[in-house]
Amino acid sequence: QSALTQPASVSGSPGQSITISCTGTSSDIGGYNYVSWYQQHPGKAPKLMIYMVTNRPSGVSNRFSGSKSGNTAALTISGLQAEDEADYSCYSHATKVFGTGTKVTVL
Amino acid sequence: EVQVVGSGGDLVQPGGSLRLSCADSGFTFSNSWMSWVRQAPGKGLEWVANIKADGSEKYYVKSVEGRFTVSRDNTKNSLYLQMNSLGAEDTATYYCGREFYGAYDYWGQGMLVTVSS
């Protein structure tokens, strides 16, 4: 099973909004709502940011939101902050496949 | 407070074996599916294996089938990954994680496995 496709990098200035896409197929993203997003700082374990496409776990800032359209899911970070600089990965539980990962840079 | 503490990462020679462990507390381990996820140096995350709450079902990514075995001991709130016939392609940081609505909400700190002569 191939990895889900994400842009290698996305950048934005503090306060701006950015969106990270995650493209799959009708067998994973498009067919099921078990899509989640993870934030990972260097040398640290991943942290769950969004589950089941749009749900935020307790303790995760409401600046993070998820959505899905067809075979593409998206993570939006609004009000970008310095601490948001990290790697972000999507995941489809239907096929147990992660995305290729996106490095977010805060300019 | 939830704690997921991993152990067992090490340097091992090609063809060798290693056993990773995760000790979990602060959540109902015996009711939870658990997974192993790995990350090769500089690469993305890769799901490796998972095991049902009662241990009756186990699934593996194709590249480790027949070489890796996932198991658990619910009396000790512990998860294990026995890795045999290790190759350079298995070099990675290995994480254990609890499954939660098709996602992973609790993660161990990561265990580095290096396969090299």
PDB file of C-alpha atoms in Angstrom:
ATOM      1  CA  GLN A   1       0.000   0.000   0.000  1.00  0.00           C
ATOM      2  CA  SER A   2       1.467   3.365  -1.013  1.00  0.00           C
ATOM      3  CA  ALA A   3       1.873   6.218   1.422  1.00  0.00           C
ATOM      4  CA  LEU A   4      -0.698   8.993   1.338  1.00  0.00           C
ATOM      5  CA  THR A   5       0.569  12.069  -0.527  1.00  0.00           C
ATOM      6  CA  GLN A   6       1.371  15.253   1.372  1.00  0.00           C
ATOM      7  CA  PRO A   7       3.328  18.351   0.312  1.00  0.00           C
ATOM      8  CA  ALA A   8       6.918  18.164   1.523  1.00  0.00           C
ATOM      9  CA  SER A   9       6.764  21.598   3.109  1.00  0.00           C
ATOM     10  CA  VAL A  10       4.358  24.405   3.958  1.00  0.00           C
ATOM     11  CA  SER A  11       5.271  27.727   5.486  1.00  0.00           C
ATOM     12  CA  GLY A  12       3.497  30.758   6.878  1.00  0.00           C
ATOM     13  CA  SER A  13       4.011  33.840   8.993  1.00  0.00           C
ATOM     14  CA  PRO A  14       2.842  34.092  12.600  1.00  0.00           C
ATOM     15  CA  GLY A  15      -0.900  34.709  12.766  1.00  0.00           C
ATOM     16  CA  GLN A  16      -1.563  33.354   9.292  1.00  0.00           C
ATOM     17  CA  SER A  17      -3.514  30.219   8.417  1.00  0.00           C
ATOM     18  CA  ILE A  18      -2.036  27.297   6.522  1.00  0.00           C
ATOM     19  CA  THR A  19      -3.553  24.101   5.154  1.00  0.00           C
ATOM     20  CA  ILE A  20      -1.831  20.756   4.671  1.00  0.00           C
ATOM     21  CA  SER A  21      -3.381  18.341   2.200  1.00  0.00           C
ATOM     22  CA  CYS A  22      -3.339  14.556   2.327  1.00  0.00           C
ATOM     23  CA  THR A  23      -4.351  12.747  -0.853  1.00  0.00           C
ATOM     24  CA  GLY A  24      -5.287   9.099  -1.045  1.00  0.00           C
ATOM     25  CA  THR A  25      -7.831   7.008  -2.882  1.00  0.00           C
ATOM     26  CA  SER A  26     -11.386   5.797  -2.502  1.00  0.00           C
ATOM     27  CA  SER A  27      -9.970   2.779  -0.650  1.00  0.00           C
ATOM     28  CA  ASP A  28      -8.613   4.866   2.191  1.00  0.00           C
ATOM     29  CA  ILE A  29      -9.330   8.592   2.617  1.00  0.00           C
ATOM     30  CA  GLY A  30     -12.336   8.656   0.321  1.00  0.00           C
ATOM     31  CA  GLY A  31     -14.041   5.552   1.637  1.00  0.00           C
ATOM     32  CA  TYR A  32     -13.748   5.926   5.402  1.00  0.00           C
ATOM     33  CA  ASN A  33     -13.740   8.617   8.077  1.00  0.00           C
ATOM     34  CA  TYR A  34     -10.872   7.073  10.038  1.00  0.00           C
ATOM     35  CA  VAL A  35      -8.423   9.823   9.112  1.00  0.00           C
ATOM     36  CA  SER A  36      -6.142  11.307  11.760  1.00  0.00           C
ATOM     37  CA  TRP A  37      -3.351  13.871  11.933  1.00  0.00           C
ATOM     38  CA  TYR A  38      -0.135  13.903  14.005  1.00  0.00           C
ATOM     39  CA  GLN A  39       2.306  16.611  14.999  1.00  0.00           C
ATOM     40  CA  GLN A  40       5.904  15.589  15.633  1.00  0.00           C
ATOM     41  CA  HIS A  41       8.707  17.768  16.947  1.00  0.00           C
ATOM     42  CA  PRO A  42      12.309  16.628  16.344  1.00  0.00           C
ATOM     43  CA  GLY A  43      13.281  13.703  18.547  1.00  0.00           C
ATOM     44  CA  LYS A  44       9.802  13.410  20.040  1.00  0.00           C
ATOM     45  CA  ALA A  45       6.932  10.962  19.721  1.00  0.00           C
ATOM     46  CA  PRO A  46       4.021  11.916  17.457  1.00  0.00           C
ATOM     47  CA  LYS A  47       1.083  13.722  19.064  1.00  0.00           C
ATOM     48  CA  LEU A  48      -2.500  13.153  17.973  1.00  0.00           C
ATOM     49  CA  MET A  49      -4.048  16.415  16.740  1.00  0.00           C
ATOM     50  CA  ILE A  50      -7.196  15.292  14.867  1.00  0.00           C
ATOM     51  CA  TYR A  51      -9.073  11.981  14.717  1.00  0.00           C
ATOM     52  CA  MET A  52     -12.000  10.796  12.615  1.00  0.00           C
ATOM     53  CA  VAL A  53     -11.423  13.620  10.125  1.00  0.00           C
ATOM     54  CA  THR A  54     -12.642  16.518  12.264  1.00  0.00           C
ATOM     55  CA  ASN A  55     -12.400  15.633  15.963  1.00  0.00           C
ATOM     56  CA  ARG A  56      -9.905  17.275  18.318  1.00  0.00           C
ATOM     57  CA  PRO A  57      -8.672  15.339  21.358  1.00  0.00           C
ATOM     58  CA  SER A  58      -8.956  17.022  24.719  1.00  0.00           C
ATOM     59  CA  GLY A  59      -6.130  19.515  25.202  1.00  0.00           C
ATOM     60  CA  VAL A  60      -5.469  20.218  21.521  1.00  0.00           C
ATOM     61  CA  SER A  61      -5.856  23.862  20.551  1.00  0.00           C
ATOM     62  CA  ASN A  62      -8.945  24.818  18.537  1.00  0.00           C
ATOM     63  CA  ARG A  63      -6.557  26.492  16.090  1.00  0.00           C
ATOM     64  CA  PHE A  64      -6.224  23.031  14.578  1.00  0.00           C
ATOM     65  CA  SER A  65      -9.067  21.746  12.421  1.00  0.00           C
ATOM     66  CA  GLY A  66      -9.587  18.890  10.000  1.00  0.00           C
ATOM     67  CA  SER A  67     -11.714  18.330   6.942  1.00  0.00           C
ATOM     68  CA  LYS A  68     -12.179  15.959   4.021  1.00  0.00           C
ATOM     69  CA  SER A  69     -13.424  16.209   0.462  1.00  0.00           C
ATOM     70  CA  GLY A  70     -13.441  13.179  -1.778  1.00  0.00           C
ATOM     71  CA  ASN A  71     -10.074  11.422  -1.580  1.00  0.00           C
ATOM     72  CA  THR A  72      -8.288  14.359   0.044  1.00  0.00           C
ATOM     73  CA  ALA A  73      -8.134  15.245   3.727  1.00  0.00           C
ATOM     74  CA  ALA A  74      -6.773  18.500   5.080  1.00  0.00           C
ATOM     75  CA  LEU A  75      -5.395  19.936   8.299  1.00  0.00           C
ATOM     76  CA  THR A  76      -5.726  23.684   8.819  1.00  0.00           C
ATOM     77  CA  ILE A  77      -3.722  25.577  11.395  1.00  0.00           C
ATOM     78  CA  SER A  78      -5.085  29.045  12.047  1.00  0.00           C
ATOM     79  CA  GLY A  79      -3.317  31.801  13.948  1.00  0.00           C
ATOM     80  CA  LEU A  80       0.052  30.167  13.242  1.00  0.00           C
ATOM     81  CA  GLN A  81       2.465  30.246  16.192  1.00  0.00           C
ATOM     82  CA  ALA A  82       6.167  29.538  16.535  1.00  0.00           C
ATOM     83  CA  GLU A  83       5.493  26.320  18.473  1.00  0.00           C
ATOM     84  CA  ASP A  84       3.486  24.960  15.527  1.00  0.00           C
ATOM     85  CA  GLU A  85       6.740  24.477  13.606  1.00  0.00           C
ATOM     86  CA  ALA A  86       6.997  20.694  13.326  1.00  0.00           C
ATOM     87  CA  ASP A  87       6.390  17.747  11.017  1.00  0.00           C
ATOM     88  CA  TYR A  88       2.779  16.753  10.381  1.00  0.00           C
ATOM     89  CA  SER A  89       1.531  13.396   9.118  1.00  0.00           C
ATOM     90  CA  CYS A  90      -1.886  12.130   8.134  1.00  0.00           C
ATOM     91  CA  TYR A  91      -3.013   8.532   8.620  1.00  0.00           C
ATOM     92  CA  SER A  92      -5.739   6.291   7.248  1.00  0.00           C
ATOM     93  CA  HIS A  93      -6.731   3.500   9.617  1.00  0.00           C
ATOM     94  CA  ALA A  94      -8.630   1.721   6.837  1.00  0.00           C
ATOM     95  CA  THR A  95      -5.369   0.747   5.162  1.00  0.00           C
ATOM     96  CA  LYS A  96      -2.956   1.404   8.064  1.00  0.00           C
ATOM     97  CA  VAL A  97      -1.016   3.885   5.927  1.00  0.00           C
ATOM     98  CA  PHE A  98       0.586   7.171   6.952  1.00  0.00           C
ATOM     99  CA  GLY A  99       1.193  10.181   4.759  1.00  0.00           C
ATOM    100  CA  THR A 100       4.591  11.189   3.395  1.00  0.00           C
ATOM    101  CA  GLY A 101       4.843  13.972   5.986  1.00  0.00           C
ATOM    102  CA  THR A 102       4.886  17.775   5.769  1.00  0.00           C
ATOM    103  CA  LYS A 103       7.382  20.087   7.410  1.00  0.00           C
ATOM    104  CA  VAL A 104       5.703  23.256   8.623  1.00  0.00           C
ATOM    105  CA  THR A 105       7.944  26.296   8.920  1.00  0.00           C
ATOM    106  CA  VAL A 106       6.918  29.470  10.727  1.00  0.00           C
ATOM    107  CA  LEU A 107       8.644  32.353   8.975  1.00  0.00           C
TER     108      LEU A 107
ATOM    109  CA  GLU B   1      -1.802  10.244  34.374  1.00  0.00           C
ATOM    110  CA  VAL B   2      -1.213   8.115  31.292  1.00  0.00           C
ATOM    111  CA  GLN B   3       2.267   6.658  30.900  1.00  0.00           C
ATOM    112  CA  VAL B   4       3.560   4.508  28.087  1.00  0.00           C
ATOM    113  CA  VAL B   5       7.157   3.473  28.735  1.00  0.00           C
ATOM    114  CA  GLY B   6       9.101   1.572  26.145  1.00  0.00           C
ATOM    115  CA  SER B   7      12.276  -0.447  26.501  1.00  0.00           C
ATOM    116  CA  GLY B   8      14.485  -2.809  24.528  1.00  0.00           C
ATOM    117  CA  GLY B   9      15.957  -0.665  21.769  1.00  0.00           C
ATOM    118  CA  ASP B  10      19.528  -1.607  20.921  1.00  0.00           C
ATOM    119  CA  LEU B  11      22.232  -2.177  18.295  1.00  0.00           C
ATOM    120  CA  VAL B  12      21.881  -5.644  16.767  1.00  0.00           C
ATOM    121  CA  GLN B  13      23.719  -7.457  13.988  1.00  0.00           C
ATOM    122  CA  PRO B  14      22.003  -8.358  10.712  1.00  0.00           C
ATOM    123  CA  GLY B  15      20.068 -11.589  11.117  1.00  0.00           C
ATOM    124  CA  GLY B  16      19.770 -11.050  14.848  1.00  0.00           C
ATOM    125  CA  SER B  17      16.774 -10.780  17.156  1.00  0.00           C
ATOM    126  CA  LEU B  18      15.437  -8.221  19.597  1.00  0.00           C
ATOM    127  CA  ARG B  19      12.381  -7.874  21.825  1.00  0.00           C
ATOM    128  CA  LEU B  20      10.758  -4.531  22.489  1.00  0.00           C
ATOM    129  CA  SER B  21       8.428  -3.907  25.411  1.00  0.00           C
ATOM    130  CA  CYS B  22       5.933  -1.231  26.379  1.00  0.00           C
ATOM    131  CA  ALA B  23       4.563  -0.863  29.889  1.00  0.00           C
ATOM    132  CA  ASP B  24       1.343   1.088  30.045  1.00  0.00           C
ATOM    133  CA  SER B  25      -0.548   2.747  32.864  1.00  0.00           C
ATOM    134  CA  GLY B  26      -3.277   5.310  33.362  1.00  0.00           C
ATOM    135  CA  PHE B  27      -5.725   3.777  30.910  1.00  0.00           C
ATOM    136  CA  THR B  28      -7.592   0.485  30.601  1.00  0.00           C
ATOM    137  CA  PHE B  29      -4.921  -1.430  28.727  1.00  0.00           C
ATOM    138  CA  SER B  30      -6.895  -4.671  28.666  1.00  0.00           C
ATOM    139  CA  ASN B  31      -9.736  -2.990  26.711  1.00  0.00           C
ATOM    140  CA  SER B  32      -7.484  -1.424  24.084  1.00  0.00           C
ATOM    141  CA  TRP B  33      -6.172  -2.460  20.685  1.00  0.00           C
ATOM    142  CA  MET B  34      -2.455  -1.648  20.627  1.00  0.00           C
ATOM    143  CA  SER B  35      -0.113  -0.974  17.726  1.00  0.00           C
ATOM    144  CA  TRP B  36       3.560  -0.716  16.864  1.00  0.00           C
ATOM    145  CA  VAL B  37       4.636   2.089  14.527  1.00  0.00           C
ATOM    146  CA  ARG B  38       8.190   2.726  13.323  1.00  0.00           C
ATOM    147  CA  GLN B  39      10.105   5.568  11.745  1.00  0.00           C
ATOM    148  CA  ALA B  40      13.338   5.042   9.836  1.00  0.00           C
ATOM    149  CA  PRO B  41      15.911   7.844  10.230  1.00  0.00           C
ATOM    150  CA  GLY B  42      14.749  10.900   8.311  1.00  0.00           C
ATOM    151  CA  LYS B  43      11.671   9.073   6.982  1.00  0.00           C
ATOM    152  CA  GLY B  44       7.933   9.009   7.614  1.00  0.00           C
ATOM    153  CA  LEU B  45       5.904   6.911   9.989  1.00  0.00           C
ATOM    154  CA  GLU B  46       5.083   3.298   9.124  1.00  0.00           C
ATOM    155  CA  TRP B  47       2.519   1.092  10.844  1.00  0.00           C
ATOM    156  CA  VAL B  48       4.092  -2.252  11.730  1.00  0.00           C
ATOM    157  CA  ALA B  49       1.612  -4.413  13.637  1.00  0.00           C
ATOM    158  CA  ASN B  50      -1.372  -4.388  15.923  1.00  0.00           C
ATOM    159  CA  ILE B  51      -3.101  -6.691  18.392  1.00  0.00           C
ATOM    160  CA  LYS B  52      -6.662  -6.897  19.643  1.00  0.00           C
ATOM    161  CA  ALA B  53      -7.454  -6.160  23.278  1.00  0.00           C
ATOM    162  CA  ASP B  54      -7.715  -9.834  24.212  1.00  0.00           C
ATOM    163  CA  GLY B  55      -4.795 -10.872  21.985  1.00  0.00           C
ATOM    164  CA  SER B  56      -6.979 -13.006  19.718  1.00  0.00           C
ATOM    165  CA  GLU B  57      -6.242 -11.062  16.507  1.00  0.00           C
ATOM    166  CA  LYS B  58      -2.901  -9.832  15.212  1.00  0.00           C
ATOM    167  CA  TYR B  59      -2.038  -8.056  11.971  1.00  0.00           C
ATOM    168  CA  TYR B  60       1.277  -7.118  10.341  1.00  0.00           C
ATOM    169  CA  VAL B  61       2.615  -5.005   7.509  1.00  0.00           C
ATOM    170  CA  LYS B  62       3.774  -7.334   4.719  1.00  0.00           C
ATOM    171  CA  SER B  63       7.456  -6.477   5.100  1.00  0.00           C
ATOM    172  CA  VAL B  64       7.614  -7.958   8.631  1.00  0.00           C
ATOM    173  CA  GLU B  65       5.192 -10.886   8.320  1.00  0.00           C
ATOM    174  CA  GLY B  66       6.842 -14.102   9.420  1.00  0.00           C
ATOM    175  CA  ARG B  67       9.697 -12.244  11.140  1.00  0.00           C
ATOM    176  CA  PHE B  68       7.958 -10.097  13.784  1.00  0.00           C
ATOM    177  CA  THR B  69       5.475 -11.224  16.426  1.00  0.00           C
ATOM    178  CA  VAL B  70       3.300  -8.902  18.493  1.00  0.00           C
ATOM    179  CA  SER B  71       2.002 -10.089  21.851  1.00  0.00           C
ATOM    180  CA  ARG B  72       0.638  -8.706  25.103  1.00  0.00           C
ATOM    181  CA  ASP B  73       0.239  -9.584  28.765  1.00  0.00           C
ATOM    182  CA  ASN B  74      -2.865  -7.884  30.131  1.00  0.00           C
ATOM    183  CA  THR B  75      -1.982  -8.935  33.677  1.00  0.00           C
ATOM    184  CA  LYS B  76       1.146  -6.775  33.386  1.00  0.00           C
ATOM    185  CA  ASN B  77      -0.340  -4.044  31.161  1.00  0.00           C
ATOM    186  CA  SER B  78       2.477  -4.775  28.737  1.00  0.00           C
ATOM    187  CA  LEU B  79       2.896  -4.953  24.971  1.00  0.00           C
ATOM    188  CA  TYR B  80       5.736  -6.740  23.183  1.00  0.00           C
ATOM    189  CA  LEU B  81       7.302  -6.952  19.735  1.00  0.00           C
ATOM    190  CA  GLN B  82       9.590  -9.888  19.056  1.00  0.00           C
ATOM    191  CA  MET B  83      11.732  -9.120  16.014  1.00  0.00           C
ATOM    192  CA  ASN B  84      13.712 -11.889  14.272  1.00  0.00           C
ATOM    193  CA  SER B  85      15.873 -12.013  11.141  1.00  0.00           C
ATOM    194  CA  LEU B  86      16.521  -8.313  11.386  1.00  0.00           C
ATOM    195  CA  GLY B  87      17.908  -6.465   8.384  1.00  0.00           C
ATOM    196  CA  ALA B  88      19.191  -2.960   7.748  1.00  0.00           C
ATOM    197  CA  GLU B  89      15.712  -1.990   6.509  1.00  0.00           C
ATOM    198  CA  ASP B  90      14.404  -2.530  10.046  1.00  0.00           C
ATOM    199  CA  THR B  91      16.612   0.226  11.469  1.00  0.00           C
ATOM    200  CA  ALA B  92      14.160   2.713  12.952  1.00  0.00           C
ATOM    201  CA  THR B  93      12.695   4.239  16.058  1.00  0.00           C
ATOM    202  CA  TYR B  94       9.842   2.021  17.202  1.00  0.00           C
ATOM    203  CA  TYR B  95       6.802   3.407  19.002  1.00  0.00           C
ATOM    204  CA  CYS B  96       3.952   1.636  20.733  1.00  0.00           C
ATOM    205  CA  GLY B  97       0.569   3.323  20.651  1.00  0.00           C
ATOM    206  CA  ARG B  98      -2.973   2.860  21.853  1.00  0.00           C
ATOM    207  CA  GLU B  99      -5.675   2.755  19.192  1.00  0.00           C
ATOM    208  CA  PHE B 100      -8.493   5.241  19.728  1.00  0.00           C
ATOM    209  CA  TYR B 101     -11.228   5.617  17.097  1.00  0.00           C
ATOM    210  CA  GLY B 102      -8.832   4.583  14.361  1.00  0.00           C
ATOM    211  CA  ALA B 103      -6.055   6.862  15.613  1.00  0.00           C
ATOM    212  CA  TYR B 104      -3.249   6.650  18.171  1.00  0.00           C
ATOM    213  CA  ASP B 105      -3.759   8.827  21.235  1.00  0.00           C
ATOM    214  CA  TYR B 106      -1.110   7.546  23.632  1.00  0.00           C
ATOM    215  CA  TRP B 107       2.435   6.919  22.400  1.00  0.00           C
ATOM    216  CA  GLY B 108       5.557   5.540  24.027  1.00  0.00           C
ATOM    217  CA  GLN B 109       8.718   7.615  23.938  1.00  0.00           C
ATOM    218  CA  GLY B 110      10.282   5.634  21.105  1.00  0.00           C
ATOM    219  CA  MET B 111      12.964   2.936  21.063  1.00  0.00           C
ATOM    220  CA  LEU B 112      15.866   3.096  18.620  1.00  0.00           C
ATOM    221  CA  VAL B 113      16.697  -0.163  16.897  1.00  0.00           C
ATOM    222  CA  THR B 114      19.879  -0.116  14.825  1.00  0.00           C
ATOM    223  CA  VAL B 115      20.719  -3.110  12.653  1.00  0.00           C
ATOM    224  CA  SER B 116      24.374  -2.989  11.688  1.00  0.00           C
ATOM    225  CA  SER B 117      27.516  -5.086  11.756  1.00  0.00           C
TER     226      SER B 117
END
